[in-house]
Amino acid sequence: MKEKLMSIREEAIKAIQAAEAPEKLNEVRVKFLGKKGELTAVLKSMKNVAPEDRPKVGQMVNETRAAIEQILEESKKKMERAIREEKMKMEVIDVTLPAKKNMVGHRHPNTIALEEVQRIFVGMGYEVMEGPEIEYDLYNFEKLNIPADHPAKDEQDTFYINKDIVLRTQTSPVQARVMEQGKLPIRMISPGRVFRSDEVDATHSPSFHQVEGLVIDKNISFADLKGTLEVFAKELFGEDTKTKFRPHHFPFTEPSAEVDVSCFKCGGKGCRFCKGSGWIEILGCGMVHPHVLEMCGIDPEEYTGFAFGVGLERIALLKYEIDDMRLLYENDVRFLKQF
């Protein structure tokens, strides 16, 4: 029995010396001192020892256990000390080194422009509404008085998921959805991402953002539309900004107009920014077509309204004098950190 205990002790010491990490020491402890360990097995075999020899054998087992535990504890402390010293060497701070700069993020030019547009219209009593980017053809086209044979429905311009579902080409479907609810009057803007099958260049992208506006109430006139957009232009581009309305055609408004603002770079005198005209086109608008009101369950004899739509990227490009739309999407920190 004595020889066996000596053998266990020597084997344990070798295993402890070979251990390279605290986890390995724990494995040694379990192997020799655990419930199913080798010393426990010796204790369980005490029933085979003569009664008069049991005290002596028990003492030898306890001495062996104490010796193994002492060596384990010493090795553990030594190992932890070495690990701590190594960690301290690696974590030494050299106060002569330059400080690390925190790269703080900030808002994207599109986000800044959107927050400015929302601030202006919320200040005029408008609500901000959102809708799905994957839209039914019914809301994207038909409810907006765009018939089946309209060029805008051509697959060259629209991303079709199937014949009834598209990636919305405008945020106007949100207007139709809100009108259907029948909660009048309506004063809302609907910002969001839209999709069109355009080639990528300095002024076009297959994915961009729009902000649509809609007002429905009794006795709404074109004068209300002009006044609203004049206030919007002055708030966005400066108090001296002038607006000009040019006749145009949109299927969902009648009459319709394109809106220009006086060049805020040259004050309307003509420059490279406005291409010498003194004016810059910013949005399209018009009075909501009576047929659109009817399709959305609103009586055109009792209610009238106006709508407008502006490209958010266009606002950002104009406001910050950016000459290439692609810069907004290339994630170049050198460009983005300017704003």
Tab-separated table of C-alpha atoms in Angstrom:
chain	number	residue	atom	x	y	z
A	1	MET	CA	0.000	0.000	0.000
A	2	LYS	CA	2.903	2.306	0.851
A	3	GLU	CA	4.464	1.724	-2.553
A	4	LYS	CA	1.141	2.480	-4.260
A	5	LEU	CA	0.721	5.755	-2.395
A	6	MET	CA	4.282	6.763	-3.250
A	7	SER	CA	3.590	5.987	-6.889
A	8	ILE	CA	0.407	8.114	-6.839
A	9	ARG	CA	2.301	11.003	-5.239
A	10	GLU	CA	5.136	10.897	-7.773
A	11	GLU	CA	2.694	10.669	-10.686
A	12	ALA	CA	0.729	13.630	-9.329
A	13	ILE	CA	3.912	15.730	-8.946
A	14	LYS	CA	4.919	15.003	-12.545
A	15	ALA	CA	1.436	15.930	-13.796
A	16	ILE	CA	1.537	19.185	-11.790
A	17	GLN	CA	4.948	20.107	-13.151
A	18	ALA	CA	3.790	19.422	-16.704
A	19	ALA	CA	0.675	21.623	-16.336
A	20	GLU	CA	0.867	24.863	-18.362
A	21	ALA	CA	-2.349	26.573	-17.277
A	22	PRO	CA	-4.636	26.760	-14.219
A	23	GLU	CA	-7.187	24.622	-16.085
A	24	LYS	CA	-4.615	21.796	-16.348
A	25	LEU	CA	-3.954	21.982	-12.575
A	26	ASN	CA	-7.663	21.566	-11.970
A	27	GLU	CA	-7.656	18.458	-14.154
A	28	VAL	CA	-4.810	17.042	-12.013
A	29	ARG	CA	-6.784	17.798	-8.829
A	30	VAL	CA	-9.824	15.943	-10.166
A	31	LYS	CA	-7.741	12.997	-11.379
A	32	PHE	CA	-6.003	12.355	-8.034
A	33	LEU	CA	-8.210	13.968	-5.357
A	34	GLY	CA	-11.705	13.965	-6.911
A	35	LYS	CA	-14.621	11.681	-5.984
A	36	LYS	CA	-13.471	9.197	-8.579
A	37	GLY	CA	-9.765	10.029	-8.135
A	38	GLU	CA	-6.937	7.610	-7.430
A	39	LEU	CA	-6.614	8.497	-3.713
A	40	THR	CA	-10.365	8.098	-3.229
A	41	ALA	CA	-10.072	4.654	-4.798
A	42	VAL	CA	-7.398	3.742	-2.202
A	43	LEU	CA	-9.691	4.862	0.603
A	44	LYS	CA	-12.513	2.746	-0.800
A	45	SER	CA	-10.205	-0.294	-0.698
A	46	MET	CA	-9.574	0.133	3.047
A	47	LYS	CA	-12.098	-2.609	3.710
A	48	ASN	CA	-9.515	-5.056	2.412
A	49	VAL	CA	-6.887	-3.854	4.927
A	50	ALA	CA	-6.492	-5.632	8.251
A	51	PRO	CA	-8.280	-3.703	11.052
A	52	GLU	CA	-5.066	-3.140	13.016
A	53	ASP	CA	-3.355	-1.586	9.918
A	54	ARG	CA	-6.201	0.755	8.937
A	55	PRO	CA	-5.147	3.723	11.137
A	56	LYS	CA	-1.628	3.620	9.740
A	57	VAL	CA	-2.819	3.303	6.132
A	58	GLY	CA	-5.373	6.089	6.641
A	59	GLN	CA	-2.632	8.351	7.987
A	60	MET	CA	-0.469	7.608	4.944
A	61	VAL	CA	-3.383	8.423	2.593
A	62	ASN	CA	-3.995	11.747	4.380
A	63	GLU	CA	-0.309	12.643	4.234
A	64	THR	CA	-0.236	11.895	0.524
A	65	ARG	CA	-3.378	14.035	-0.014
A	66	ALA	CA	-1.886	16.893	1.998
A	67	ALA	CA	1.348	16.729	0.045
A	68	ILE	CA	-0.432	16.779	-3.332
A	69	GLU	CA	-2.695	19.649	-2.250
A	70	GLN	CA	0.294	21.669	-1.021
A	71	ILE	CA	2.170	21.224	-4.286
A	72	LEU	CA	-1.021	22.062	-6.271
A	73	GLU	CA	-1.550	25.270	-4.281
A	74	GLU	CA	2.079	26.367	-4.632
A	75	SER	CA	2.028	25.682	-8.384
A	76	LYS	CA	-1.270	27.553	-8.775
A	77	LYS	CA	0.072	30.660	-6.973
A	78	LYS	CA	3.282	30.567	-8.998
A	79	MET	CA	1.359	30.209	-12.248
A	80	GLU	CA	-1.078	33.038	-11.401
A	81	ARG	CA	1.828	35.303	-10.457
A	82	ALA	CA	3.557	34.612	-13.778
A	83	ILE	CA	0.324	35.263	-15.715
A	84	ARG	CA	-0.242	38.540	-13.830
A	85	GLU	CA	3.326	39.730	-14.452
A	86	GLU	CA	3.001	38.945	-18.172
A	87	LYS	CA	-0.307	40.782	-18.342
A	88	MET	CA	1.180	43.822	-16.609
A	89	LYS	CA	4.057	43.871	-19.106
A	90	MET	CA	1.588	43.874	-21.996
A	91	GLU	CA	-0.598	46.577	-20.432
A	92	VAL	CA	2.174	49.036	-19.687
A	93	ILE	CA	1.091	52.544	-20.768
A	94	ASP	CA	3.665	54.626	-22.583
A	95	VAL	CA	2.676	58.181	-21.673
A	96	THR	CA	4.903	59.556	-24.447
A	97	LEU	CA	2.744	57.979	-27.155
A	98	PRO	CA	0.152	60.226	-28.878
A	99	ALA	CA	-3.401	59.803	-27.592
A	100	LYS	CA	-5.863	57.625	-29.479
A	101	LYS	CA	-8.516	59.633	-31.280
A	102	ASN	CA	-12.130	58.605	-30.909
A	103	MET	CA	-13.830	58.351	-34.312
A	104	VAL	CA	-17.168	59.929	-33.469
A	105	GLY	CA	-19.954	59.337	-35.995
A	106	HIS	CA	-22.414	61.979	-37.150
A	107	ARG	CA	-25.472	62.389	-39.319
A	108	HIS	CA	-25.446	61.730	-43.065
A	109	PRO	CA	-26.220	64.701	-45.394
A	110	ASN	CA	-29.518	62.998	-46.335
A	111	THR	CA	-30.457	62.706	-42.663
A	112	ILE	CA	-29.611	66.344	-41.999
A	113	ALA	CA	-31.735	67.436	-44.988
A	114	LEU	CA	-34.654	65.193	-43.952
A	115	GLU	CA	-34.640	66.499	-40.374
A	116	GLU	CA	-34.688	70.049	-41.712
A	117	VAL	CA	-37.648	69.318	-44.033
A	118	GLN	CA	-39.534	67.564	-41.224
A	119	ARG	CA	-38.860	70.450	-38.840
A	120	ILE	CA	-40.340	72.936	-41.321
A	121	PHE	CA	-43.531	70.991	-42.038
A	122	VAL	CA	-44.135	69.778	-38.484
A	123	GLY	CA	-43.882	73.433	-37.525
A	124	MET	CA	-46.738	74.116	-39.960
A	125	GLY	CA	-48.910	71.433	-38.354
A	126	TYR	CA	-48.131	68.453	-40.602
A	127	GLU	CA	-47.851	64.842	-39.457
A	128	VAL	CA	-45.017	62.550	-40.573
A	129	MET	CA	-46.432	59.291	-42.008
A	130	GLU	CA	-44.667	56.196	-43.348
A	131	GLY	CA	-45.654	53.282	-45.566
A	132	PRO	CA	-44.259	50.039	-47.019
A	133	GLU	CA	-41.402	50.073	-49.521
A	134	ILE	CA	-42.816	46.922	-51.173
A	135	GLU	CA	-46.168	48.128	-52.447
A	136	TYR	CA	-49.222	46.914	-54.336
A	137	ASP	CA	-49.576	48.075	-57.932
A	138	LEU	CA	-53.040	49.269	-56.856
A	139	TYR	CA	-51.613	51.909	-54.504
A	140	ASN	CA	-48.456	52.727	-56.448
A	141	PHE	CA	-50.319	53.386	-59.708
A	142	GLU	CA	-54.088	52.851	-59.973
A	143	LYS	CA	-55.134	54.794	-56.864
A	144	LEU	CA	-53.001	57.661	-58.160
A	145	ASN	CA	-54.844	57.866	-61.491
A	146	ILE	CA	-52.036	56.142	-63.416
A	147	PRO	CA	-53.734	53.771	-65.911
A	148	ALA	CA	-52.395	50.369	-66.980
A	149	ASP	CA	-50.927	51.727	-70.249
A	150	HIS	CA	-49.076	54.647	-68.617
A	151	PRO	CA	-45.322	54.791	-69.480
A	152	ALA	CA	-44.422	54.885	-65.770
A	153	LYS	CA	-45.676	51.304	-65.448
A	154	ASP	CA	-43.188	50.035	-68.016
A	155	GLU	CA	-40.796	47.444	-66.597
A	156	GLN	CA	-37.917	49.643	-67.761
A	157	ASP	CA	-38.873	52.146	-65.035
A	158	THR	CA	-40.356	49.942	-62.322
A	159	PHE	CA	-39.029	46.953	-60.379
A	160	TYR	CA	-41.830	44.348	-60.447
A	161	ILE	CA	-41.882	41.498	-57.914
A	162	ASN	CA	-44.932	40.092	-59.682
A	163	LYS	CA	-47.745	41.647	-61.717
A	164	ASP	CA	-49.464	42.956	-58.559
A	165	ILE	CA	-46.508	43.902	-56.343
A	166	VAL	CA	-43.703	46.407	-57.024
A	167	LEU	CA	-40.899	48.213	-55.268
A	168	ARG	CA	-42.586	51.583	-54.861
A	169	THR	CA	-41.488	54.189	-57.384
A	170	GLN	CA	-42.657	57.103	-55.218
A	171	THR	CA	-43.924	57.767	-51.689
A	172	SER	CA	-47.332	58.879	-53.032
A	173	PRO	CA	-48.911	55.468	-52.160
A	174	VAL	CA	-48.718	56.552	-48.521
A	175	GLN	CA	-51.047	59.435	-49.415
A	176	ALA	CA	-53.585	57.029	-50.937
A	177	ARG	CA	-53.424	54.787	-47.858
A	178	VAL	CA	-53.974	57.739	-45.503
A	179	MET	CA	-56.867	59.108	-47.616
A	180	GLU	CA	-58.554	55.692	-47.557
A	181	GLN	CA	-58.730	55.856	-43.775
A	182	GLY	CA	-61.193	58.749	-44.133
A	183	LYS	CA	-59.858	60.759	-41.201
A	184	LEU	CA	-60.221	64.314	-42.460
A	185	PRO	CA	-58.756	66.888	-42.632
A	186	ILE	CA	-55.289	65.612	-43.662
A	187	ARG	CA	-51.980	67.443	-43.332
A	188	MET	CA	-49.077	65.068	-43.784
A	189	ILE	CA	-45.670	64.445	-45.280
A	190	SER	CA	-44.390	60.952	-46.126
A	191	PRO	CA	-40.597	60.626	-46.401
A	192	GLY	CA	-39.057	57.337	-47.523
A	193	ARG	CA	-36.923	55.319	-49.897
A	194	VAL	CA	-38.147	54.643	-53.435
A	195	PHE	CA	-36.868	52.558	-56.355
A	196	ARG	CA	-36.657	53.067	-60.105
A	197	SER	CA	-34.804	51.241	-62.846
A	198	ASP	CA	-32.318	54.019	-63.538
A	199	GLU	CA	-28.678	53.828	-64.506
A	200	VAL	CA	-26.276	55.137	-61.854
A	201	ASP	CA	-24.770	58.517	-62.749
A	202	ALA	CA	-24.178	61.929	-61.191
A	203	THR	CA	-27.926	62.686	-60.915
A	204	HIS	CA	-29.627	59.245	-60.918
A	205	SER	CA	-29.717	56.138	-58.738
A	206	PRO	CA	-31.941	53.022	-58.701
A	207	SER	CA	-32.628	53.736	-55.023
A	208	PHE	CA	-33.186	57.225	-53.636
A	209	HIS	CA	-35.468	59.128	-51.232
A	210	GLN	CA	-38.537	61.313	-51.628
A	211	VAL	CA	-40.660	63.472	-49.372
A	212	GLU	CA	-44.315	63.733	-50.446
A	213	GLY	CA	-46.766	66.191	-48.924
A	214	LEU	CA	-50.560	66.115	-48.871
A	215	VAL	CA	-53.275	68.452	-47.585
A	216	ILE	CA	-56.999	67.576	-47.853
A	217	ASP	CA	-59.648	69.852	-46.370
A	218	LYS	CA	-62.607	72.016	-47.328
A	219	ASN	CA	-61.910	75.096	-49.452
A	220	ILE	CA	-58.245	74.287	-50.159
A	221	SER	CA	-57.016	76.243	-53.209
A	222	PHE	CA	-53.918	76.608	-55.353
A	223	ALA	CA	-53.171	79.776	-53.380
A	224	ASP	CA	-52.746	77.624	-50.244
A	225	LEU	CA	-50.287	75.421	-52.141
A	226	LYS	CA	-48.268	78.410	-53.348
A	227	GLY	CA	-48.155	79.953	-49.880
A	228	THR	CA	-47.083	76.687	-48.265
A	229	LEU	CA	-44.258	76.056	-50.711
A	230	GLU	CA	-43.098	79.680	-50.494
A	231	VAL	CA	-42.748	79.356	-46.717
A	232	PHE	CA	-40.963	76.013	-47.185
A	233	ALA	CA	-38.471	77.491	-49.681
A	234	LYS	CA	-37.700	80.498	-47.498
A	235	GLU	CA	-37.163	78.312	-44.412
A	236	LEU	CA	-34.930	75.897	-46.303
A	237	PHE	CA	-32.866	78.177	-48.546
A	238	GLY	CA	-33.112	81.601	-46.895
A	239	GLU	CA	-35.516	84.480	-46.365
A	240	ASP	CA	-34.666	86.141	-49.701
A	241	THR	CA	-35.627	83.044	-51.738
A	242	LYS	CA	-38.303	83.558	-54.399
A	243	THR	CA	-40.480	80.832	-55.958
A	244	LYS	CA	-41.721	80.389	-59.522
A	245	PHE	CA	-44.433	77.956	-60.687
A	246	ARG	CA	-44.351	76.513	-64.229
A	247	PRO	CA	-47.273	74.525	-65.738
A	248	HIS	CA	-46.635	70.793	-65.896
A	249	HIS	CA	-48.533	67.493	-65.975
A	250	PHE	CA	-48.828	64.768	-63.327
A	251	PRO	CA	-51.567	62.093	-63.543
A	252	PHE	CA	-52.600	62.501	-59.889
A	253	THR	CA	-52.853	66.322	-59.798
A	254	GLU	CA	-54.782	68.850	-61.884
A	255	PRO	CA	-53.629	71.546	-62.383
A	256	SER	CA	-49.975	70.603	-61.899
A	257	ALA	CA	-46.784	72.624	-61.693
A	258	GLU	CA	-43.028	72.433	-61.389
A	259	VAL	CA	-41.562	74.755	-58.748
A	260	ASP	CA	-38.308	76.687	-59.132
A	261	VAL	CA	-36.527	78.749	-56.477
A	262	SER	CA	-34.265	81.699	-57.095
A	263	CYS	CA	-30.613	80.664	-57.001
A	264	PHE	CA	-29.393	81.081	-53.429
A	265	LYS	CA	-25.813	81.119	-54.682
A	266	CYS	CA	-26.035	84.176	-56.918
A	267	GLY	CA	-29.350	85.661	-55.786
A	268	GLY	CA	-30.955	85.075	-59.196
A	269	LYS	CA	-28.291	86.905	-61.240
A	270	GLY	CA	-27.104	83.762	-63.028
A	271	CYS	CA	-24.101	81.598	-62.212
A	272	ARG	CA	-22.552	78.162	-62.816
A	273	PHE	CA	-24.671	76.682	-60.035
A	274	CYS	CA	-27.998	77.650	-61.679
A	275	LYS	CA	-26.559	77.283	-65.208
A	276	GLY	CA	-26.971	81.000	-65.824
A	277	SER	CA	-30.783	81.015	-65.490
A	278	GLY	CA	-31.039	82.405	-61.962
A	279	TRP	CA	-33.513	79.655	-61.057
A	280	ILE	CA	-33.227	76.074	-59.701
A	281	GLU	CA	-35.971	73.433	-60.025
A	282	ILE	CA	-36.737	71.756	-56.669
A	283	LEU	CA	-40.094	69.917	-56.796
A	284	GLY	CA	-43.384	69.062	-58.503
A	285	CYS	CA	-46.841	69.801	-57.136
A	286	GLY	CA	-50.508	70.368	-57.943
A	287	MET	CA	-54.115	70.143	-56.795
A	288	VAL	CA	-55.181	66.558	-56.054
A	289	HIS	CA	-57.105	65.159	-59.042
A	290	PRO	CA	-60.849	64.725	-58.258
A	291	HIS	CA	-60.696	61.132	-59.543
A	292	VAL	CA	-57.949	60.326	-57.006
A	293	LEU	CA	-60.184	61.664	-54.239
A	294	GLU	CA	-63.099	59.543	-55.485
A	295	MET	CA	-61.008	56.351	-55.636
A	296	CYS	CA	-59.899	56.930	-52.035
A	297	GLY	CA	-63.483	57.472	-50.801
A	298	ILE	CA	-63.416	61.285	-50.486
A	299	ASP	CA	-66.173	63.480	-51.993
A	300	PRO	CA	-64.465	65.893	-54.468
A	301	GLU	CA	-67.511	68.152	-54.329
A	302	GLU	CA	-66.937	68.770	-50.608
A	303	TYR	CA	-63.165	68.412	-50.238
A	304	THR	CA	-60.157	69.622	-52.216
A	305	GLY	CA	-56.464	69.337	-51.592
A	306	PHE	CA	-52.943	69.741	-52.856
A	307	ALA	CA	-49.905	67.486	-53.056
A	308	PHE	CA	-46.201	67.972	-53.687
A	309	GLY	CA	-43.129	65.792	-53.924
A	310	VAL	CA	-39.454	66.615	-53.523
A	311	GLY	CA	-36.378	64.437	-53.927
A	312	LEU	CA	-34.469	64.379	-50.656
A	313	GLU	CA	-31.134	63.862	-52.406
A	314	ARG	CA	-31.864	66.898	-54.567
A	315	ILE	CA	-32.348	69.012	-51.441
A	316	ALA	CA	-29.070	67.715	-49.976
A	317	LEU	CA	-27.175	68.279	-53.251
A	318	LEU	CA	-28.458	71.838	-53.546
A	319	LYS	CA	-28.093	72.779	-49.898
A	320	TYR	CA	-24.501	71.552	-49.641
A	321	GLU	CA	-23.486	72.303	-53.257
A	322	ILE	CA	-22.624	68.668	-54.027
A	323	ASP	CA	-22.252	68.048	-57.767
A	324	ASP	CA	-22.404	64.222	-57.815
A	325	MET	CA	-25.195	62.193	-56.214
A	326	ARG	CA	-22.964	59.099	-56.038
A	327	LEU	CA	-20.904	60.732	-53.302
A	328	LEU	CA	-23.858	60.304	-50.926
A	329	TYR	CA	-23.707	56.506	-51.199
A	330	GLU	CA	-19.998	55.686	-51.479
A	331	ASN	CA	-19.396	55.787	-47.686
A	332	ASP	CA	-16.176	57.734	-48.124
A	333	VAL	CA	-15.368	59.107	-44.658
A	334	ARG	CA	-13.336	61.930	-46.175
A	335	PHE	CA	-16.518	63.190	-47.843
A	336	LEU	CA	-19.050	62.432	-45.098
A	337	LYS	CA	-17.111	64.002	-42.226
A	338	GLN	CA	-17.459	67.425	-43.886
A	339	PHE	CA	-21.095	67.686	-42.816
